[in-house]
Coordinates of C-alpha atoms in Angstrom, one line a residue:
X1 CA -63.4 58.2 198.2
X2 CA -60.0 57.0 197.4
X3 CA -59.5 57.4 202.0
X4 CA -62.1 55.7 202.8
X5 CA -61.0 52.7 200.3
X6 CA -57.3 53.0 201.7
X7 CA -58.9 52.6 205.2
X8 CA -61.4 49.8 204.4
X9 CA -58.4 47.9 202.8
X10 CA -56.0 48.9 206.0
X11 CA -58.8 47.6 207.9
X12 CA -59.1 44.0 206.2
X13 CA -55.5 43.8 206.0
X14 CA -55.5 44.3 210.2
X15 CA -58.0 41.6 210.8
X16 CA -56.4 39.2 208.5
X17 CA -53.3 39.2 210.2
X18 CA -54.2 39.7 213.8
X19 CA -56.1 36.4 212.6
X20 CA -53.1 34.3 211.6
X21 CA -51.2 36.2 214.3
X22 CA -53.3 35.1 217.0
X23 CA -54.1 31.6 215.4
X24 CA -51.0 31.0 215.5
X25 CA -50.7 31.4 219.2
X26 CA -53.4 29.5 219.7
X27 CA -52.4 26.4 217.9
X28 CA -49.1 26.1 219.4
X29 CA -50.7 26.8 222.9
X30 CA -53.6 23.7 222.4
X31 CA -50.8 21.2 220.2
X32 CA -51.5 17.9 222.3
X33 CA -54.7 18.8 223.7
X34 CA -58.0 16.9 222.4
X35 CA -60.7 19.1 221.1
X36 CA -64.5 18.7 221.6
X37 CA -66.3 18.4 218.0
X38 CA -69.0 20.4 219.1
X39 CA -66.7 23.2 220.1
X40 CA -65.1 23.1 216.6
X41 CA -68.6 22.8 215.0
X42 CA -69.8 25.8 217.0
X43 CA -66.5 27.7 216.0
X44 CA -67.5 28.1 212.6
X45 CA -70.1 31.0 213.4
X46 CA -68.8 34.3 212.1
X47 CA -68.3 37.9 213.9
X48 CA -69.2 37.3 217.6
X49 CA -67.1 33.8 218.4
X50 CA -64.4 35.3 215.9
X51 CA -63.3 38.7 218.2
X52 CA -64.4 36.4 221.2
X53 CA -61.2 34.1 220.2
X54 CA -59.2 36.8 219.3
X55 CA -60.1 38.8 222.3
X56 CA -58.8 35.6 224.5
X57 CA -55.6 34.9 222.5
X58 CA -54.7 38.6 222.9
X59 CA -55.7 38.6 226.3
X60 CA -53.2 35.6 226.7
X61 CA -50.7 38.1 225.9
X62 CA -51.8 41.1 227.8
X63 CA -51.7 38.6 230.7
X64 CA -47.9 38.3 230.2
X65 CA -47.4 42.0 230.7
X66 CA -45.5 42.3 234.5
X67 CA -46.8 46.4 234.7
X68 CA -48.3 47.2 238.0
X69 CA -50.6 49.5 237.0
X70 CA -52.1 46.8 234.1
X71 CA -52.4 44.1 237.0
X72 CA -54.5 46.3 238.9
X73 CA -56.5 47.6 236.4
X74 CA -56.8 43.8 235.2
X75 CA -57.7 43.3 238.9
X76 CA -60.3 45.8 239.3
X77 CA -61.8 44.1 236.1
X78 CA -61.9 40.9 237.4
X79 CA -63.7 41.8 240.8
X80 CA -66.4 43.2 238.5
X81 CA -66.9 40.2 236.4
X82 CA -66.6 37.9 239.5
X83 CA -69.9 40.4 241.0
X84 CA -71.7 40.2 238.0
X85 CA -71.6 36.7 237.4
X86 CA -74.1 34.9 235.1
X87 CA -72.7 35.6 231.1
X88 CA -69.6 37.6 232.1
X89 CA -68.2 34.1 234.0
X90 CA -67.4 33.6 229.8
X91 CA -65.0 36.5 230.2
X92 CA -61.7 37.0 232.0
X93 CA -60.0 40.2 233.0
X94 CA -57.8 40.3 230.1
X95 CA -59.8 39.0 227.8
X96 CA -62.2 42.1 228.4
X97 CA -59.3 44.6 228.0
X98 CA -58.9 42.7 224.5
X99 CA -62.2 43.5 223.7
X100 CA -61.9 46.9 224.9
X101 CA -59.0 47.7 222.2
X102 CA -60.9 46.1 219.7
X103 CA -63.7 48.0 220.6
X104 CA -61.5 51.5 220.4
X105 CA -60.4 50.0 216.5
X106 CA -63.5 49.7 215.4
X107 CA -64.9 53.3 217.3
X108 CA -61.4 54.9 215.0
X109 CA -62.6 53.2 211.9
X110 CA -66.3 54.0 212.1
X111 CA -64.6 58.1 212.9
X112 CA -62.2 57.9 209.7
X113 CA -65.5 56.3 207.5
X114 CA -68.2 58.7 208.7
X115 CA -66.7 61.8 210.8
X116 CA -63.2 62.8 210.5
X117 CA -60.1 61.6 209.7
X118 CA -58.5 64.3 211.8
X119 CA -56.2 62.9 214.6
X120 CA -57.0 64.3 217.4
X121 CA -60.6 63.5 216.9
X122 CA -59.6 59.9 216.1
X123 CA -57.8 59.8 219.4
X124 CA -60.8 61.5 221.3
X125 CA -63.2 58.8 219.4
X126 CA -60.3 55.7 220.4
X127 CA -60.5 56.7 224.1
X128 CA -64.4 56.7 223.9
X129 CA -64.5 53.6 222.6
X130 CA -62.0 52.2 224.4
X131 CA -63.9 53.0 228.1
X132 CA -67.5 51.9 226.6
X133 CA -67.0 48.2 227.5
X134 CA -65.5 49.3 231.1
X135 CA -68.6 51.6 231.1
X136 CA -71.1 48.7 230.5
X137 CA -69.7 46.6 233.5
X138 CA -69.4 49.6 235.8
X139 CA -72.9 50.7 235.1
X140 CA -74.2 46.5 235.3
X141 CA -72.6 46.2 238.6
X142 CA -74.2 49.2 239.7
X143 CA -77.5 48.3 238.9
X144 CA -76.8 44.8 240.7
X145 CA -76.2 46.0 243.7
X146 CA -78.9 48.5 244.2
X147 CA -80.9 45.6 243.0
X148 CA -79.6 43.5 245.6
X149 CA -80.4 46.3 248.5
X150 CA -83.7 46.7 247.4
X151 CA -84.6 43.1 247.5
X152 CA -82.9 42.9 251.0
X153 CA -86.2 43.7 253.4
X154 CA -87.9 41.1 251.1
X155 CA -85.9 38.2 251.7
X156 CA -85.4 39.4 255.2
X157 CA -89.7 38.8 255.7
X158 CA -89.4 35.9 253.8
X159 CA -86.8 34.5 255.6
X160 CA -88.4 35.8 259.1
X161 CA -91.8 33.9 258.2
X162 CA -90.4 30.9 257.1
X163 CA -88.3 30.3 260.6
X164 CA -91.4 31.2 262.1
X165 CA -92.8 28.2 260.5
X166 CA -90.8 25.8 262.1
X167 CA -87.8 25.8 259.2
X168 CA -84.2 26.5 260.1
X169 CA -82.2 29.0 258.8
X170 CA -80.8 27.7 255.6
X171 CA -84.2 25.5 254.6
X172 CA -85.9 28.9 255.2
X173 CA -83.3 30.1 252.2
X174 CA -83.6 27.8 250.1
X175 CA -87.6 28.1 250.4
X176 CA -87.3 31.7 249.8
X177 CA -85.1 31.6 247.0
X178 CA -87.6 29.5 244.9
X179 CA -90.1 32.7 245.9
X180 CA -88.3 35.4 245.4
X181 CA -86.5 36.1 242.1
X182 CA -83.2 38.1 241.2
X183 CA -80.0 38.9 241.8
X184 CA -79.9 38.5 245.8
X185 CA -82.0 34.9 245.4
X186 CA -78.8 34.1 242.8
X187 CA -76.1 34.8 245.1
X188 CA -78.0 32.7 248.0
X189 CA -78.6 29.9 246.0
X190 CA -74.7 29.9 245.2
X191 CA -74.0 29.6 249.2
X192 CA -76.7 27.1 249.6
X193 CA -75.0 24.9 246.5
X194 CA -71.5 25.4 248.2
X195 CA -73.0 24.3 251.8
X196 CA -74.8 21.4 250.3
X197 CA -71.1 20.7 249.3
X198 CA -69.5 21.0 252.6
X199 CA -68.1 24.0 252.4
X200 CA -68.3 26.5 256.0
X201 CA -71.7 27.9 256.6
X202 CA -69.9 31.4 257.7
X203 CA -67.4 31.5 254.9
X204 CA -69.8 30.9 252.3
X205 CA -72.1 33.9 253.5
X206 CA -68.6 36.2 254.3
X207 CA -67.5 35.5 250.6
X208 CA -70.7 36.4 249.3
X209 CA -70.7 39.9 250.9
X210 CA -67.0 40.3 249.6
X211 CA -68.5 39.6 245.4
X212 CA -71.4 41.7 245.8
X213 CA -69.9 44.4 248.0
X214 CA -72.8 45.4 248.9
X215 CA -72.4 47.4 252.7
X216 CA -76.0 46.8 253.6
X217 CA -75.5 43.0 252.6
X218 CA -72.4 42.9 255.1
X219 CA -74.4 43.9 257.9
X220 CA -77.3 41.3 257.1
X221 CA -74.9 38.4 257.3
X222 CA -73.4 39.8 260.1
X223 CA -76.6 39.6 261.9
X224 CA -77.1 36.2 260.7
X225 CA -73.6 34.9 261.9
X226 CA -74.1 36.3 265.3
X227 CA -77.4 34.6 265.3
X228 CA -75.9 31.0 264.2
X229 CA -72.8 31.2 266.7
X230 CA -75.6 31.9 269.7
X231 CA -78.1 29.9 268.8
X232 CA -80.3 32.7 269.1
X233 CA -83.9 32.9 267.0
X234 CA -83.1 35.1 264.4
X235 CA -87.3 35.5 262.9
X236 CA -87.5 38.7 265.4
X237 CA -83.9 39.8 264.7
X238 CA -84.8 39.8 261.2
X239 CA -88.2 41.5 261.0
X240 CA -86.3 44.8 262.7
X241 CA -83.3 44.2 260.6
X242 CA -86.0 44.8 257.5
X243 CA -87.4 47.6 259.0
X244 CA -84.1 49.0 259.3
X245 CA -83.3 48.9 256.1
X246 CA -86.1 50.2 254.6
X247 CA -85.8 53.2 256.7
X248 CA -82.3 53.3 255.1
X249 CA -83.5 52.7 251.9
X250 CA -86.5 55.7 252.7
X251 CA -84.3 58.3 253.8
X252 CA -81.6 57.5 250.5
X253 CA -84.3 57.9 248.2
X254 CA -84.8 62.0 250.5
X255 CA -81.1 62.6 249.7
X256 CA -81.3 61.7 246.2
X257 CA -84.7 64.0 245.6
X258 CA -82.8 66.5 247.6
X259 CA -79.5 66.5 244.8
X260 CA -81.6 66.3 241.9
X261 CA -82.0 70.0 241.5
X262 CA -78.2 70.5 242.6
X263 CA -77.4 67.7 239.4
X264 CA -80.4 69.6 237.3
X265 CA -78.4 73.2 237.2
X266 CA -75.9 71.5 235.0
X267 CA -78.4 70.9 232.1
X268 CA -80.2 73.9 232.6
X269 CA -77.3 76.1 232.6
X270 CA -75.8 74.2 229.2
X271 CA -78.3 73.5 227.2
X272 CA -81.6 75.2 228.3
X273 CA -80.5 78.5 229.6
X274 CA -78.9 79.7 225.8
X275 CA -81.4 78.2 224.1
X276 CA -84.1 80.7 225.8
X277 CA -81.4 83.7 225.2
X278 CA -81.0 82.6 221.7
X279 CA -85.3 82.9 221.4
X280 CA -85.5 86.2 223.7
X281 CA -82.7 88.2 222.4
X282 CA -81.9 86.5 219.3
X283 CA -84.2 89.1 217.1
X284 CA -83.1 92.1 219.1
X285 CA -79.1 91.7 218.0
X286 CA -80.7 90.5 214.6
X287 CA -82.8 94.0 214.3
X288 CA -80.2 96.3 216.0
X289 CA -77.5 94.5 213.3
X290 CA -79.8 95.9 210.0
X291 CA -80.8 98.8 211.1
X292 CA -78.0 99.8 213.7
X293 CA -80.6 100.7 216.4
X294 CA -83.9 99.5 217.5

């Protein structure tokens, strides 16, 4: 009982400092500057917009750190939050590895509260915690991009029918954009805002491929730049092009069925496999332990 105070009261101490701590960096950082009334309006809100500022004044300082190894890490961070897009555009790279540590505190105190108070199990719990935010973006970004592959033959027959119609190439976007909803439709409506901006038809499509790095994506836009550069008509070029890739997409999903009982041996052999033993021969040792035979 008299722990568990001791850590509740550590705990408040912490935040309470890393509060006036990081306030304080904060306010010297903004002295001069002119603040929005609605921003200090909405600042008031508790818990989420508290570690949100915290995260990004500590992540101020993380930023400072010269260590190769952080920069890339920070790096790698940052092309994921760049791919994702949408809500994680609120987030910078080392405003994330804030999070992430503040995300390990609160995975120790939940361990010393509930679990164990023993170190090494606090350390196993920290570095859990730690890699679940890192998890969470790896796993999004994932999902994103075998989103993003499996719309691909879509927009491809969309695109295809809607040059066949008459449209050119980015109209026929722009049309199946409004039709077709998701990630891909997203990242085409971001090149389509740029162009509408003057930016270059070919680097806008290029530096989509490089945020999504998606391989299958690459070769799409590939086809489409050699298309634009000849003047070719790309309906025909695209109708094969989405045949090809669902073929791809077809014989993916055969390897995948083909490794699942490869992946299922691991379960089986841990958790199944024992438990059947433990049934089976469980009474037998049980029966020859009494009675010293059977």
């Amino acid at each position: 009982m008299y722990l568990i105070l001791f850590c509740i009261s550590i705990a408040i101490a912490l935040f309470f400092f890393m509060n006036f701590f990081l306030g304080g960096i904060a306010r010297a950082e903004t002295e001069g500057k002119v603040h929005n009334a609605l921003e200090k309006r909405k600042s008031k809100s508790f818990i989420m917009p508290v570690i949100l500022r915290r995260a990004d004044n500590l992540g101020k300082l993380f930023s400072k750190i010269s260590n190769k190894k952080v920069r890339q890490y920070a790096k790698k961070i940052d092309n994921d939050l760049k791919t994702l897009g949408g809500k994680y555009n609120n987030y910078n790279a080392y405003q994330y590895i804030a999070l992430q540590f503040f995300t390990a505190f609160a995975g120790v105190l939940f361990c010393v509260l509930f679990i164990s108070a023993d170190v090494f199990i606090l350390f196993l719990a920290g570095l859990l915690f730690f890699f679940l935010p890192l998890l969470k973006i790896k796993e999004d970004v994932k999902k994103r991009r075998d989103t993003i592959f499996k719309q691909l033959p879509d927009m491809a027959d969309l695109l295809s029918i809607m040059l066949e119609s008459g449209s050119d190439f980015f109209g026929a976007a722009d049309k199946a954009t409004a039709i077709l909803k998701g990630p891909l439709s997203d990242e085409f409506k971001d090149v389509l805002s740029k162009i509408s901006l003057g930016y270059d038809k070919k680097k806008a499509l290029n530096e989509m491929v490089q945020k999504t790095g998606v391989e299958q994506l690459g070769f799409f836009v590939r086809t489409i730049n050699m298309a634009l550069d000849s003047g070719a008509g790309m309906a025909d070029t695209l109708k094969r092009l989405a045949v090809q890739i669902r073929n791809e997409r077809a014989s993916f999903a055969e390897k995948k069925a083909q490794e699942a009982p490869v992946k299922m041996l691991i379960p089986l052999v841990l958790f199944i496999f024992p438990t059947i033993f433990i049934v089976i021969f469980g009474p037998i040792v049980i029966n020859f332990l009494k009675t010293g035979g059977f």
